[in-house]
Amino acid sequence: MQWDPEGEAVSSAGQTHEVALMPVPSSATGEARWYALHTRSRHERVVEHRLREQGMETFLPTVRETHRWSDRKKVVEVPLFSCYVFVRCALSSDDRTKVFRVDSALGFVGTRGMGVAIPDEQIDSVRAVLSQTAPCRTHPFLKVGQRVRVCGGAMDGVEGVFLSENGDHSLVISVDVIQRSLAVRIDGYDVKPV
């Protein structure tokens, strides 16, 4: 709205205004990549379900745990990485709108909520381990250590960090962006340094 010399309002119809748009990050212009989405505690399944309803590709890794109460025991399926859901998208404004319309989605993991892409190999490794019957568990995040690759068997090609505790050999697979890891026993598997 503008004002005339006497201080009265004048219509601004027909006038043009420049609007500064925020630049789109370079990662948003490319192909679909995996991103970690931070969720409210115990809302991972709801967020994953609502994103799938909107046509987005999601991944919620789960494991079975035995929970004990005073009167019973029950095997329940729980998220492997609590408070996180993985979503595959191009980070376009349309994708961001879909994600942020989900109530319990808190934001993408990364600097200023922009999201940091997760290498496909890390998601594929988590999927490969969870598809096996070998017991696995979460593990403290490891950045240092020798990276190894499993050669042969059901987990052929899976890469991670070799760990040995009390004679048990494990492979730790890390998802760098969310600083979470899982460990699977690899006794009997042939591993070679990467």
CSV table of C-alpha atoms in Angstrom, one decimal:
chain,number,residue,atom,x,y,z
A,1,MET,CA,0.0,0.0,0.0
A,2,GLN,CA,1.2,3.5,-0.8
A,3,TRP,CA,0.3,6.9,0.6
A,4,ASP,CA,-0.5,10.1,-1.3
A,5,PRO,CA,1.0,13.5,-0.2
A,6,GLU,CA,-2.0,14.2,2.0
A,7,GLY,CA,-1.5,10.9,3.9
A,8,GLU,CA,-4.4,9.0,2.4
A,9,ALA,CA,-4.0,5.4,1.2
A,10,VAL,CA,-3.5,4.8,-2.5
A,11,SER,CA,-4.2,1.5,-4.3
A,12,SER,CA,-1.1,-0.4,-5.3
A,13,ALA,CA,-3.0,-2.4,-8.0
A,14,GLY,CA,-1.1,-2.7,-11.3
A,15,GLN,CA,2.3,-2.1,-9.6
A,16,THR,CA,5.0,-4.8,-9.7
A,17,HIS,CA,7.1,-5.8,-6.7
A,18,GLU,CA,10.3,-7.8,-6.7
A,19,VAL,CA,10.3,-10.7,-4.3
A,20,ALA,CA,13.6,-12.2,-3.3
A,21,LEU,CA,13.4,-16.0,-3.3
A,22,MET,CA,15.6,-18.2,-1.2
A,23,PRO,CA,18.1,-20.1,-3.3
A,24,VAL,CA,17.4,-23.8,-3.7
A,25,PRO,CA,20.3,-25.9,-2.4
A,26,SER,CA,22.1,-27.8,-5.1
A,27,SER,CA,21.2,-31.1,-3.6
A,28,ALA,CA,17.5,-30.3,-4.1
A,29,THR,CA,17.9,-30.0,-7.9
A,30,GLY,CA,19.2,-33.5,-8.4
A,31,GLU,CA,17.9,-37.0,-8.2
A,32,ALA,CA,16.2,-38.7,-5.2
A,33,ARG,CA,18.6,-39.5,-2.4
A,34,TRP,CA,18.1,-40.9,1.1
A,35,TYR,CA,17.7,-38.5,4.0
A,36,ALA,CA,17.2,-39.0,7.7
A,37,LEU,CA,14.1,-37.4,9.2
A,38,HIS,CA,14.0,-36.7,13.0
A,39,THR,CA,10.7,-37.6,14.6
A,40,ARG,CA,9.0,-37.2,17.9
A,41,SER,CA,9.8,-40.0,20.3
A,42,ARG,CA,7.7,-43.2,19.6
A,43,HIS,CA,6.1,-41.6,16.5
A,44,GLU,CA,8.4,-43.2,13.9
A,45,ARG,CA,5.7,-45.6,12.6
A,46,VAL,CA,3.1,-42.8,12.3
A,47,VAL,CA,5.5,-40.6,10.4
A,48,GLU,CA,6.6,-43.4,8.1
A,49,HIS,CA,2.9,-44.4,7.4
A,50,ARG,CA,1.8,-40.8,6.6
A,51,LEU,CA,4.8,-40.2,4.3
A,52,ARG,CA,4.0,-43.4,2.4
A,53,GLU,CA,0.3,-42.3,2.1
A,54,GLN,CA,1.7,-39.2,0.3
A,55,GLY,CA,3.6,-41.4,-2.1
A,56,MET,CA,7.0,-41.0,-0.7
A,57,GLU,CA,9.5,-43.8,-0.4
A,58,THR,CA,10.4,-44.5,3.2
A,59,PHE,CA,12.5,-46.9,5.3
A,60,LEU,CA,11.9,-47.6,9.0
A,61,PRO,CA,14.4,-50.3,10.1
A,62,THR,CA,12.9,-52.4,12.9
A,63,VAL,CA,14.1,-55.2,15.2
A,64,ARG,CA,12.4,-57.7,17.5
A,65,GLU,CA,13.0,-57.4,21.2
A,66,THR,CA,11.7,-59.3,24.1
A,67,HIS,CA,10.0,-57.0,26.6
A,68,ARG,CA,9.4,-58.2,30.1
A,69,TRP,CA,6.8,-57.1,32.5
A,70,SER,CA,6.1,-58.4,36.0
A,71,ASP,CA,3.4,-60.8,34.7
A,72,ARG,CA,4.5,-61.6,31.1
A,73,LYS,CA,7.0,-61.5,28.3
A,74,LYS,CA,6.3,-60.4,24.8
A,75,VAL,CA,8.3,-60.1,21.6
A,76,VAL,CA,7.7,-56.6,20.1
A,77,GLU,CA,9.0,-55.0,17.0
A,78,VAL,CA,10.7,-51.7,17.7
A,79,PRO,CA,12.5,-49.1,15.5
A,80,LEU,CA,16.3,-49.9,15.3
A,81,PHE,CA,17.1,-46.2,15.4
A,82,SER,CA,14.6,-44.5,17.7
A,83,CYS,CA,13.4,-41.0,16.6
A,84,TYR,CA,14.5,-41.5,13.0
A,85,VAL,CA,12.8,-42.4,9.7
A,86,PHE,CA,14.6,-42.5,6.4
A,87,VAL,CA,12.9,-40.9,3.3
A,88,ARG,CA,14.1,-41.0,-0.3
A,89,CYS,CA,13.4,-37.7,-2.1
A,90,ALA,CA,15.0,-35.0,-4.2
A,91,LEU,CA,14.5,-32.3,-1.4
A,92,SER,CA,12.3,-30.2,-3.7
A,93,SER,CA,10.0,-27.7,-2.2
A,94,ASP,CA,7.1,-30.1,-2.9
A,95,ASP,CA,9.0,-32.9,-1.0
A,96,ARG,CA,9.7,-30.6,1.9
A,97,THR,CA,6.0,-29.5,2.0
A,98,LYS,CA,4.9,-33.2,2.2
A,99,VAL,CA,7.3,-33.9,5.0
A,100,PHE,CA,6.6,-30.9,7.1
A,101,ARG,CA,2.8,-31.4,6.9
A,102,VAL,CA,3.3,-34.6,9.0
A,103,ASP,CA,2.7,-33.5,12.6
A,104,SER,CA,5.4,-35.6,14.3
A,105,ALA,CA,8.1,-34.9,11.7
A,106,LEU,CA,10.6,-32.5,13.4
A,107,GLY,CA,12.9,-31.9,10.4
A,108,PHE,CA,15.7,-33.3,8.2
A,109,VAL,CA,19.0,-34.2,9.9
A,110,GLY,CA,21.6,-31.7,8.7
A,111,THR,CA,22.8,-28.2,9.0
A,112,ARG,CA,19.9,-25.7,9.5
A,113,GLY,CA,17.4,-28.5,8.6
A,114,MET,CA,18.6,-28.6,5.0
A,115,GLY,CA,19.2,-32.4,5.1
A,116,VAL,CA,22.4,-34.2,4.4
A,117,ALA,CA,22.2,-37.1,1.9
A,118,ILE,CA,22.9,-40.6,3.1
A,119,PRO,CA,24.9,-42.8,0.8
A,120,ASP,CA,22.8,-45.6,-0.8
A,121,GLU,CA,25.4,-48.1,0.4
A,122,GLN,CA,24.7,-47.3,4.1
A,123,ILE,CA,21.0,-47.9,3.7
A,124,ASP,CA,21.6,-51.0,1.6
A,125,SER,CA,23.9,-52.4,4.3
A,126,VAL,CA,21.3,-51.9,7.0
A,127,ARG,CA,18.7,-53.5,4.8
A,128,ALA,CA,20.9,-56.5,4.0
A,129,VAL,CA,21.7,-57.1,7.7
A,130,LEU,CA,18.1,-56.8,8.8
A,131,SER,CA,17.0,-59.3,6.0
A,132,GLN,CA,19.1,-62.0,7.6
A,133,THR,CA,18.1,-64.0,10.7
A,134,ALA,CA,21.4,-63.2,12.4
A,135,PRO,CA,20.7,-61.4,15.7
A,136,CYS,CA,21.7,-57.7,15.6
A,137,ARG,CA,21.6,-54.8,18.1
A,138,THR,CA,22.3,-51.1,18.1
A,139,HIS,CA,25.8,-50.1,18.8
A,140,PRO,CA,27.5,-46.9,19.8
A,141,PHE,CA,28.5,-44.9,16.8
A,142,LEU,CA,32.0,-45.6,15.6
A,143,LYS,CA,33.9,-43.3,13.2
A,144,VAL,CA,37.4,-44.8,13.7
A,145,GLY,CA,38.4,-48.4,13.1
A,146,GLN,CA,39.2,-50.6,10.2
A,147,ARG,CA,36.5,-50.8,7.5
A,148,VAL,CA,35.9,-54.3,6.3
A,149,ARG,CA,33.8,-56.1,3.7
A,150,VAL,CA,32.1,-59.5,4.2
A,151,CYS,CA,33.1,-61.9,1.4
A,152,GLY,CA,30.7,-64.7,0.7
A,153,GLY,CA,27.7,-66.0,2.5
A,154,ALA,CA,24.3,-64.2,3.1
A,155,MET,CA,26.0,-60.9,3.9
A,156,ASP,CA,28.4,-60.8,0.9
A,157,GLY,CA,29.5,-57.3,0.1
A,158,VAL,CA,28.2,-55.7,3.3
A,159,GLU,CA,30.8,-53.2,4.6
A,160,GLY,CA,31.3,-51.9,8.1
A,161,VAL,CA,33.8,-51.6,10.9
A,162,PHE,CA,35.3,-54.8,12.4
A,163,LEU,CA,34.9,-55.1,16.2
A,164,SER,CA,36.1,-57.9,18.5
A,165,GLU,CA,34.7,-58.0,22.1
A,166,ASN,CA,35.4,-61.0,24.4
A,167,GLY,CA,36.2,-63.3,21.5
A,168,ASP,CA,33.0,-62.4,19.6
A,169,HIS,CA,33.5,-60.8,16.2
A,170,SER,CA,31.0,-58.2,15.0
A,171,LEU,CA,30.5,-55.9,12.1
A,172,VAL,CA,29.4,-52.4,13.0
A,173,ILE,CA,27.4,-50.7,10.2
A,174,SER,CA,27.1,-46.9,10.7
A,175,VAL,CA,24.7,-44.3,9.3
A,176,ASP,CA,27.0,-41.2,9.5
A,177,VAL,CA,24.3,-38.5,9.3
A,178,ILE,CA,22.4,-39.6,12.4
A,179,GLN,CA,25.4,-40.9,14.2
A,180,ARG,CA,23.8,-44.3,14.8
A,181,SER,CA,25.2,-47.8,14.3
A,182,LEU,CA,24.1,-51.4,14.5
A,183,ALA,CA,26.3,-54.4,15.1
A,184,VAL,CA,25.8,-58.0,13.8
A,185,ARG,CA,27.9,-61.0,14.7
A,186,ILE,CA,30.0,-62.3,11.9
A,187,ASP,CA,31.7,-65.3,13.4
A,188,GLY,CA,32.3,-67.7,10.6
A,189,TYR,CA,32.2,-65.1,7.9
A,190,ASP,CA,35.3,-64.2,5.8
A,191,VAL,CA,36.0,-60.5,6.0
A,192,LYS,CA,38.7,-58.5,4.1
A,193,PRO,CA,39.9,-54.9,4.6
A,194,VAL,CA,38.4,-52.3,2.3
